[in-house]
Tab-separated table of C-alpha atoms and ligand atoms in Angstrom:
chain	number	residue	atom	x	y	z
V	1	MET	CA	83.135	90.236	123.256
V	2	GLN	CA	79.549	89.106	122.782
V	3	TYR	CA	77.687	90.820	119.925
V	4	ASP	CA	74.497	91.429	121.923
V	5	GLU	CA	76.377	92.700	124.974
V	6	ALA	CA	78.289	95.222	122.887
V	7	ILE	CA	75.097	96.480	121.233
V	8	ALA	CA	73.292	96.608	124.594
V	9	TYR	CA	76.094	98.692	126.087
V	10	ILE	CA	76.173	101.138	123.169
V	11	ALA	CA	72.369	101.408	123.346
V	12	SER	CA	72.625	102.147	127.076
V	13	ARG	CA	74.879	105.111	126.272
V	14	TRP	CA	72.549	106.424	123.566
V	15	GLU	CA	71.160	109.893	124.123
V	16	ASP	CA	69.975	111.995	121.214
V	17	GLU	CA	72.212	110.737	118.428
V	18	LEU	CA	70.647	109.754	115.101
V	19	VAL	CA	71.313	106.083	114.376
V	20	VAL	CA	71.570	104.155	111.109
V	21	THR	CA	71.765	100.368	111.195
V	22	SER	CA	72.881	97.957	108.500
V	23	ALA	CA	71.243	94.963	106.832
V	24	GLY	CA	71.684	92.074	109.191
V	25	THR	CA	72.193	91.611	112.884
V	26	THR	CA	72.752	95.267	113.838
V	27	SER	CA	69.234	96.224	112.741
V	28	GLU	CA	67.655	93.292	114.525
V	29	LEU	CA	69.608	93.698	117.770
V	30	TRP	CA	69.267	97.476	117.924
V	31	HIS	CA	65.515	97.199	117.492
V	32	ALA	CA	65.272	94.342	120.004
V	33	GLU	CA	67.328	96.350	122.498
V	34	THR	CA	65.757	99.795	122.088
V	35	GLY	CA	62.402	99.313	120.353
V	36	ASP	CA	62.938	102.779	118.909
V	37	THR	CA	61.103	103.714	115.736
V	38	GLU	CA	61.921	107.405	115.424
V	39	ARG	CA	65.574	108.166	115.842
V	40	VAL	CA	66.812	105.105	113.952
V	41	PHE	CA	66.877	104.500	110.240
V	42	TYR	CA	66.904	100.721	109.897
V	43	LEU	CA	68.612	100.450	106.511
V	44	GLU	CA	67.816	96.789	106.285
V	45	ALA	CA	67.294	96.805	102.592
V	46	SER	CA	70.876	96.943	101.478
V	47	MET	CA	74.323	95.812	102.474
V	48	SER	CA	77.329	98.159	102.330
V	49	LEU	CA	75.614	101.515	102.002
V	50	SER	CA	74.785	102.363	105.607
V	51	SER	CA	77.855	104.515	106.215
V	52	VAL	CA	77.542	106.622	103.054
V	53	PHE	CA	73.803	106.921	103.751
V	54	ALA	CA	74.730	108.196	107.219
V	55	CYS	CA	77.215	110.645	105.655
V	56	GLY	CA	74.324	112.058	103.644
V	57	ILE	CA	72.371	112.577	106.861
V	58	ALA	CA	75.321	113.835	108.911
V	59	GLN	CA	76.326	116.522	106.411
V	60	GLY	CA	72.894	118.140	106.706
V	61	VAL	CA	72.071	118.078	110.419
V	62	GLY	CA	74.620	120.526	111.782
V	63	ASP	CA	76.499	119.231	114.788
V	64	LYS	CA	73.914	116.596	115.693
V	65	PRO	CA	75.822	113.326	116.139
V	66	VAL	CA	75.103	110.394	113.850
V	67	TRP	CA	76.013	106.822	114.801
V	68	VAL	CA	76.128	104.276	112.004
V	69	PHE	CA	76.605	100.523	112.159
V	70	SER	CA	77.922	98.218	109.505
V	71	GLY	CA	78.599	94.489	109.550
V	72	ASP	CA	81.947	93.142	108.379
V	73	GLY	CA	80.264	91.404	105.445
V	74	ALA	CA	78.722	94.671	104.373
V	75	PHE	CA	81.973	96.556	104.980
V	76	CYS	CA	84.003	94.183	102.822
V	77	MET	CA	81.549	94.670	99.965
V	78	ASN	CA	82.457	98.325	99.723
V	79	PRO	CA	85.520	99.242	101.816
V	80	GLY	CA	85.960	102.252	99.535
V	81	MET	CA	83.134	103.763	101.592
V	82	LEU	CA	85.985	104.912	103.827
V	83	GLN	CA	87.358	107.019	100.995
V	84	VAL	CA	84.079	108.935	100.939
V	85	GLU	CA	83.972	109.152	104.736
V	86	ARG	CA	87.559	110.370	104.895
V	87	GLN	CA	87.002	112.989	102.262
V	88	MET	CA	83.843	114.313	103.912
V	89	ASN	CA	85.510	114.048	107.333
V	90	LEU	CA	82.273	114.809	109.173
V	91	PRO	CA	83.026	115.569	112.820
V	92	ASN	CA	79.593	114.300	113.911
V	93	LEU	CA	79.900	110.835	112.286
V	94	LYS	CA	80.827	107.716	114.288
V	95	HIS	CA	81.051	104.479	112.306
V	96	PHE	CA	80.771	101.260	114.341
V	97	MET	CA	81.955	98.319	112.259
V	98	VAL	CA	80.916	95.057	113.896
V	99	SER	CA	83.214	92.202	112.978
V	100	ASN	CA	81.962	88.716	113.740
V	101	ARG	CA	83.903	87.268	110.786
V	102	VAL	CA	80.675	85.847	109.333
V	103	TYR	CA	77.582	86.896	107.423
V	104	GLY	CA	75.707	86.692	110.684
V	105	SER	CA	72.099	87.136	109.765
V	106	THR	CA	72.389	84.600	106.973
V	107	SER	CA	73.162	81.771	109.366
V	108	ASN	CA	76.783	82.685	110.044
V	109	VAL	CA	78.127	81.828	106.617
V	110	PRO	CA	81.926	82.377	106.925
V	111	LEU	CA	83.354	85.566	105.446
V	112	PRO	CA	86.167	85.238	102.901
V	113	GLY	CA	89.304	86.682	104.478
V	114	ARG	CA	87.881	86.088	107.930
V	115	VAL	CA	91.235	85.055	109.324
V	116	ASP	CA	93.340	87.841	107.892
V	117	ASN	CA	91.202	90.951	107.502
V	118	ASP	CA	92.680	93.763	109.605
V	119	TYR	CA	89.947	96.385	109.741
V	120	PRO	CA	91.721	99.094	111.764
V	121	ALA	CA	94.652	98.837	109.329
V	122	ILE	CA	92.268	99.218	106.409
V	123	ALA	CA	90.719	102.298	108.013
V	124	ARG	CA	94.123	103.839	108.687
V	125	GLY	CA	95.135	102.954	105.154
V	126	PHE	CA	92.350	105.195	103.891
V	127	GLY	CA	93.687	108.001	106.058
V	128	ILE	CA	91.082	107.865	108.829
V	129	GLU	CA	92.677	109.526	111.837
V	130	ARG	CA	90.458	108.457	114.708
V	131	VAL	CA	90.440	104.660	114.598
V	132	TYR	CA	89.530	102.531	117.646
V	133	SER	CA	89.476	98.790	117.990
V	134	PHE	CA	87.701	97.038	120.862
V	135	GLY	CA	87.861	93.304	121.436
V	136	SER	CA	86.404	93.164	124.957
V	137	MET	CA	83.691	94.832	127.008
V	138	ASN	CA	86.363	96.249	129.295
V	139	GLU	CA	88.064	98.006	126.400
V	140	LEU	CA	84.768	99.225	124.988
V	141	THR	CA	83.453	100.639	128.241
V	142	ALA	CA	86.791	102.129	129.318
V	143	THR	CA	87.363	104.072	126.113
V	144	PHE	CA	83.799	104.676	124.925
V	145	ASP	CA	83.710	108.332	125.974
V	146	GLU	CA	86.924	109.192	124.154
V	147	ALA	CA	86.056	107.216	121.027
V	148	VAL	CA	82.399	108.061	120.700
V	149	LEU	CA	81.599	111.232	122.591
V	150	GLU	CA	84.578	113.323	121.534
V	151	GLU	CA	84.272	115.261	118.315
V	152	GLY	CA	85.756	113.981	115.081
V	153	HIS	CA	84.938	111.460	112.411
V	154	THR	CA	85.693	108.095	113.977
V	155	PHE	CA	85.867	104.473	112.859
V	156	ILE	CA	85.254	102.010	115.680
V	157	HIS	CA	86.003	98.364	115.073
V	158	LEU	CA	84.148	96.001	117.419
V	159	GLU	CA	85.464	92.421	117.385
V	160	VAL	CA	82.665	90.136	118.557
V	161	GLU	CA	81.816	86.455	118.630
V	162	PRO	CA	79.381	85.103	116.077
V	163	MET	CA	76.065	84.437	117.766
V	164	ASP	CA	73.232	82.078	116.973
V	165	TYR	CA	70.652	84.763	116.604
V	166	ARG	CA	67.686	85.069	114.366
V	167	GLY	CA	65.909	88.228	115.419
V	168	ALA	CA	62.888	89.698	113.763
V	169	SER	CA	63.218	92.673	111.476
V	170	PRO	CA	61.777	95.899	112.880
V	171	PRO	CA	58.045	95.619	112.108
V	172	MET	CA	57.746	98.566	109.742
V	173	ASP	CA	57.480	98.881	105.992
V	174	GLY	CA	60.034	101.110	104.276
V	175	PRO	CA	57.877	104.238	104.003
V	176	GLU	CA	57.062	104.109	107.712
V	177	VAL	CA	60.780	103.993	108.556
V	178	LYS	CA	61.312	106.947	106.240
V	179	PHE	CA	58.471	109.055	107.595
V	180	ARG	CA	59.082	108.377	111.274
V	181	PHE	CA	62.784	109.113	111.010
V	182	GLY	CA	62.356	112.023	108.605
V	183	ARG	CA	59.664	113.706	110.705
V	184	TYR	CA	61.897	113.377	113.750
V	185	VAL	CA	64.788	115.003	111.858
V	186	GLU	CA	62.448	117.781	110.718
V	187	ARG	CA	61.339	118.343	114.298
V	188	VAL	CA	64.779	118.480	115.890
V	189	THR	CA	66.666	120.293	113.142
V	190	GLY	CA	63.990	122.483	111.560
V	191	ASN	CA	65.153	121.172	108.159
V	192	GLN	CA	62.494	120.757	105.481
V	193	ILE	CA	62.334	117.196	104.207
V	194	PHE	CA	58.737	116.347	103.387
V	195	THR	CA	57.638	119.938	103.745
V	196	ALA	CA	60.044	121.323	101.125
V	197	PRO	CA	58.199	123.107	98.316
V	198	LEU	CA	57.894	121.001	95.169
V	199	ASP	CA	57.703	123.698	92.541
V	200	HIS	CA	60.863	125.297	91.336
V	201	ASP	CA	59.158	128.114	89.439
X	1	MET	CA	100.830	116.531	95.320
X	2	ASP	CA	98.693	119.226	93.713
X	3	SER	CA	95.454	120.235	95.397
X	4	ASN	CA	92.078	118.793	94.417
X	5	LEU	CA	91.211	122.148	92.922
X	6	GLU	CA	94.350	122.261	90.754
X	7	ALA	CA	93.745	118.701	89.612
X	8	SER	CA	90.152	119.580	88.797
X	9	VAL	CA	91.209	122.625	86.753
X	10	ARG	CA	93.576	120.442	84.734
X	11	SER	CA	90.900	117.837	84.145
X	12	ALA	CA	88.509	120.537	82.903
X	13	ALA	CA	91.143	121.853	80.479
X	14	ARG	CA	91.731	118.335	79.190
X	15	SER	CA	88.000	117.877	78.690
X	16	VAL	CA	87.799	121.079	76.624
X	17	GLU	CA	90.741	119.854	74.499
X	18	THR	CA	88.815	116.702	73.752
X	19	GLY	CA	85.751	118.581	72.561
X	20	TYR	CA	83.492	119.162	75.569
X	21	SER	CA	81.878	122.484	76.349
X	22	ALA	CA	82.719	124.467	79.474
X	23	GLU	CA	79.591	126.598	78.932
X	24	VAL	CA	77.277	123.588	78.849
X	25	ALA	CA	78.919	122.187	81.979
X	26	GLN	CA	78.269	125.501	83.728
X	27	GLU	CA	74.651	125.530	82.534
X	28	ILE	CA	74.161	122.086	84.045
X	29	VAL	CA	75.519	123.359	87.355
X	30	ASP	CA	73.354	126.494	87.212
X	31	ASN	CA	70.205	124.500	86.486
X	32	CYS	CA	70.950	122.193	89.404
X	33	VAL	CA	71.526	125.109	91.758
X	34	ASP	CA	68.344	126.831	90.568
X	35	ALA	CA	66.421	123.625	91.281
X	36	GLY	CA	67.629	123.607	94.895
X	37	ILE	CA	70.448	121.075	94.612
X	38	SER	CA	73.397	121.743	96.914
X	39	LEU	CA	75.099	118.325	97.117
X	40	VAL	CA	76.435	116.448	94.089
X	41	ALA	CA	78.028	113.004	94.257
X	42	SER	CA	79.888	111.984	91.136
X	43	LEU	CA	81.860	109.279	89.440
X	44	PRO	CA	83.220	110.022	85.972
X	45	ASP	CA	82.456	109.029	82.480
X	46	ASP	CA	84.657	110.782	79.928
X	47	TRP	CA	81.746	112.847	78.628
X	48	ILE	CA	81.031	114.466	81.999
X	49	ALA	CA	84.578	115.238	83.114
X	50	HIS	CA	83.952	118.938	82.671
X	51	SER	CA	80.626	118.819	84.475
X	52	ILE	CA	82.373	117.154	87.402
X	53	ALA	CA	85.043	119.867	87.402
X	54	SER	CA	82.407	122.586	87.236
X	55	PHE	CA	80.561	121.153	90.230
X	56	GLU	CA	83.852	120.800	92.106
X	57	GLN	CA	84.771	124.408	91.461
X	58	ASP	CA	81.379	125.933	92.233
X	59	GLU	CA	81.071	127.257	95.765
X	60	ARG	CA	77.310	126.758	95.825
X	61	ILE	CA	77.784	122.999	95.591
X	62	ASN	CA	79.174	120.477	98.046
X	63	HIS	CA	80.737	118.117	95.511
X	64	VAL	CA	81.638	114.643	96.740
X	65	PRO	CA	83.565	112.369	94.370
X	66	VAL	CA	82.686	108.788	95.320
X	67	ASN	CA	84.432	105.424	95.082
X	68	ARG	CA	81.599	103.714	93.186
X	69	GLU	CA	78.171	104.669	91.944
X	70	GLU	CA	76.385	102.781	94.713
X	71	SER	CA	78.000	105.143	97.177
X	72	ALA	CA	76.482	108.093	95.296
X	73	LEU	CA	73.092	106.425	95.624
X	74	GLY	CA	73.607	105.863	99.353
X	75	LEU	CA	74.918	109.356	99.993
X	76	CYS	CA	72.172	111.160	98.098
X	77	SER	CA	69.468	108.989	99.652
X	78	GLY	CA	70.759	109.859	103.117
X	79	ALA	CA	71.001	113.531	102.169
X	80	PHE	CA	67.284	113.506	101.388
X	81	LEU	CA	66.634	112.584	105.014
X	82	ALA	CA	68.546	115.649	106.127
X	83	GLY	CA	66.558	117.879	103.788
X	84	THR	CA	69.494	118.427	101.428
X	85	GLY	CA	68.754	118.577	97.696
X	86	SER	CA	71.169	116.381	95.785
X	87	ALA	CA	72.102	114.856	92.457
X	88	ALA	CA	74.067	111.743	91.552
X	89	LEU	CA	76.156	112.378	88.436
X	90	MET	CA	77.558	109.376	86.576
X	91	GLY	CA	77.903	107.558	83.296
X	92	ALA	CA	75.295	105.246	81.842
X	93	SER	CA	77.457	102.314	82.950
X	94	GLY	CA	77.232	103.581	86.512
X	95	LEU	CA	73.454	103.620	86.425
X	96	MET	CA	73.481	100.092	85.002
X	97	THR	CA	75.228	98.915	88.191
X	98	LEU	CA	72.446	100.357	90.370
X	99	VAL	CA	69.392	98.232	89.676
X	100	TYR	CA	69.745	96.597	93.085
X	101	GLY	CA	70.298	99.829	95.032
X	102	ILE	CA	67.470	101.688	93.305
X	103	THR	CA	64.950	98.913	93.730
X	104	LYS	CA	66.070	97.843	97.191
X	105	ILE	CA	66.669	101.211	98.847
X	106	ASN	CA	64.780	103.844	96.917
X	107	TYR	CA	61.730	101.782	96.041
X	108	THR	CA	61.507	100.060	99.427
X	109	TYR	CA	61.704	103.261	101.479
X	110	GLU	CA	60.240	105.531	98.774
X	111	ILE	CA	63.229	107.847	98.826
X	112	PRO	CA	63.565	110.265	95.916
X	113	LEU	CA	66.871	110.495	94.101
X	114	PHE	CA	67.905	112.492	91.068
X	115	PHE	CA	70.381	111.048	88.559
X	116	LEU	CA	72.264	112.850	85.822
X	117	ILE	CA	73.734	110.277	83.459
X	118	THR	CA	75.371	110.135	80.047
X	119	HIS	CA	73.546	108.765	77.014
X	120	ARG	CA	76.251	106.295	76.086
X	121	GLY	CA	75.952	103.864	73.227
X	122	THR	CA	74.189	106.272	70.858
X	123	PHE	CA	75.176	106.403	67.179
X	124	ASP	CA	77.632	109.242	67.839
X	125	ASP	CA	79.446	107.286	70.572
X	126	GLY	CA	82.788	106.129	69.195
X	127	ALA	CA	83.432	103.599	71.956
X	128	LYS	CA	82.786	99.996	70.984
X	129	PHE	CA	82.601	98.982	74.638
X	130	HIS	CA	79.481	101.112	75.113
X	131	VAL	CA	77.451	99.027	72.710
X	132	SER	CA	75.775	97.406	75.739
X	133	ASN	CA	74.483	100.762	76.962
X	134	GLY	CA	73.163	101.530	73.486
X	135	LEU	CA	71.268	98.264	73.506
X	136	TYR	CA	70.058	98.020	77.093
X	137	LEU	CA	70.206	101.323	79.006
X	138	GLU	CA	66.768	102.630	78.097
X	139	ASP	CA	65.157	99.194	78.304
X	140	VAL	CA	66.625	98.654	81.771
X	141	MET	CA	65.282	102.014	82.972
X	142	LYS	CA	61.868	101.183	81.533
X	143	SER	CA	61.867	97.713	83.031
X	144	ILE	CA	62.220	99.099	86.560
X	145	ASN	CA	59.759	101.936	85.876
X	146	LEU	CA	62.453	104.547	86.306
X	147	PRO	CA	61.219	107.780	84.698
X	148	TYR	CA	63.791	109.529	82.517
X	149	THR	CA	64.052	112.446	80.177
X	150	ILE	CA	66.675	113.037	77.496
X	151	ILE	CA	67.971	116.611	77.411
X	152	ASN	CA	68.175	116.977	73.636
X	153	SER	CA	69.419	120.550	73.419
X	154	ARG	CA	70.470	123.475	75.533
X	155	ASP	CA	66.934	124.852	75.249
X	156	GLU	CA	65.750	121.824	77.181
X	157	MET	CA	68.180	122.322	80.076
X	158	PRO	CA	65.356	123.455	82.429
X	159	MET	CA	64.159	119.835	82.255
X	160	ILE	CA	66.948	119.164	84.768
X	161	GLY	CA	65.016	121.074	87.424
X	162	GLU	CA	61.753	119.465	86.365
X	163	ALA	CA	63.233	115.973	86.604
X	164	TYR	CA	64.687	116.751	90.031
X	165	HIS	CA	61.359	118.064	91.345
X	166	HIS	CA	59.488	115.178	89.774
X	167	SER	CA	61.550	112.756	91.893
X	168	ARG	CA	60.442	114.645	95.027
X	169	LYS	CA	56.836	114.589	93.895
X	170	ILE	CA	56.700	110.851	93.189
X	171	SER	CA	59.096	109.828	96.019
X	172	ARG	CA	61.092	107.759	93.548
X	173	PRO	CA	64.249	108.279	91.520
X	174	THR	CA	64.226	110.089	88.180
X	175	VAL	CA	66.917	110.457	85.546
X	176	ALA	CA	68.027	113.255	83.239
X	177	VAL	CA	70.035	111.808	80.366
X	178	LEU	CA	72.827	113.913	78.837
X	179	PRO	CA	73.659	113.201	75.170
X	180	LYS	CA	77.167	113.630	73.782
X	181	LYS	CA	76.259	116.446	71.393
X	182	LEU	CA	74.689	118.412	74.237
X	183	LEU	CA	77.817	118.054	76.367
X	184	GLN	CA	79.902	119.127	73.371
X	185	GLY	CA	77.749	122.235	72.937
X	186	LYS	CA	76.641	121.168	69.435
X	187	VAL	CA	72.896	121.152	70.070
N	301	TPP	C1	73.956	93.092	98.123
N	301	TPP	C2	73.390	92.073	99.065
N	301	TPP	N1	73.868	90.809	99.056
N	301	TPP	C3	73.379	89.894	99.908
N	301	TPP	C4	72.368	90.223	100.780
N	301	TPP	C5	71.789	89.154	101.740
N	301	TPP	N2	72.233	89.432	103.121
N	301	TPP	C6	71.471	90.143	103.987
N	301	TPP	S1	72.193	90.342	105.466
N	301	TPP	C7	73.549	89.456	104.999
N	301	TPP	C8	74.697	89.191	105.946
N	301	TPP	C9	75.211	90.429	106.591
N	301	TPP	O1	76.479	90.170	107.142
N	301	TPP	P1	77.258	91.295	107.909
N	301	TPP	O2	77.235	92.554	107.144
N	301	TPP	O3	78.579	90.775	108.318
N	301	TPP	O4	76.323	91.548	109.182
N	301	TPP	P2	76.140	90.642	110.499
N	301	TPP	O5	74.758	90.092	110.420
N	301	TPP	O6	77.184	89.590	110.489
N	301	TPP	O7	76.318	91.601	111.619
N	301	TPP	C10	73.420	89.003	103.683
N	301	TPP	C11	74.447	88.197	102.960
N	301	TPP	C12	71.890	91.556	100.753
N	301	TPP	N3	70.919	91.980	101.580
N	301	TPP	N4	72.420	92.450	99.912
N	302	MG	MG1	79.275	89.925	110.033
């Protein structure tokens, strides 16, 4: 499966889910595909923390769905993230793990373990119950509704080809990403983020 | 296997046997709750085993034990964007692993985060392997302009709430440092 085709398809199915992208190609492609600057937190600054960051969001937004992307390089840095995800077991969290077997956005440097890593097995090994693995567009499109739209914490492994891609980062400084996303969450959930009172007395 | 709750109760009992105060642990929880914290992510250091158990057993808190301290940073940073007040509870060693996460996530996006950490490496710390924290912890926090306050006695416990609210005010992380004698109920 081609990386950009998979992302384009997922973006075409996007409705009102909150989205968190990871450092690397997922941020660049999702921004190139959607141009969105409100409902997406482009967590470009750090590898391996997108899914726990998304857990923090998902636990506080009721039943609003949260889609989070991680790259395989980022995932391998902190596979224990699945222990946290499993324990929190948030029914509104869908974790798309994009495996291109390389550190894509750093010029496709090969990943250690690229031949052997079995990501669905790792996810099951941490006790994740809803695990899907898609290696082709046919599989992804045929089973998308069951994997992504049905309730339940889900780990979705997407096996894609490395691509020669050097996209631009979303053109926003960190605080703008925070405020645009946070204000959107405030608007749709009624939660107080920036408007929370500061004094505790 | 026993439940998480049973395991937590046993860990708390063990912590009391080794000299740590159940009352102080409860005061830490109460101060966090009073400040508006409802989510706590933790990874242990021996000194805070009872605090972790007290958070786990308190129904006002969603306590999430994490696999590594970076995950606590990620989780609490995300929780901010859902409007959930949170704290990341860990040892000094845990904080020392977080220079990258703090500077790259919290400083880049200006996301507040409240840390509760142990004051390892002080003169009353019997562990030789914490000498590094004694030498470098405070200097590392200063070098990345990370504001911290040391809770020197139970009278100063309200500083927990102040440190938490300060992080919201400045849109950056802050740290409340918990000394051994405080956690033992001696000061
Ligand atoms: C802790 C850390 N180490 C290294 C980097 C540099 N870096 C940024 S993106 C990236 C590659 C990401 O690879 P992967 O997660 O597999 O995503 P892909 O682009 O392949 O989808 C690297 C190494 C970083 N941002 N953070
Ligand atoms: Mg990759």
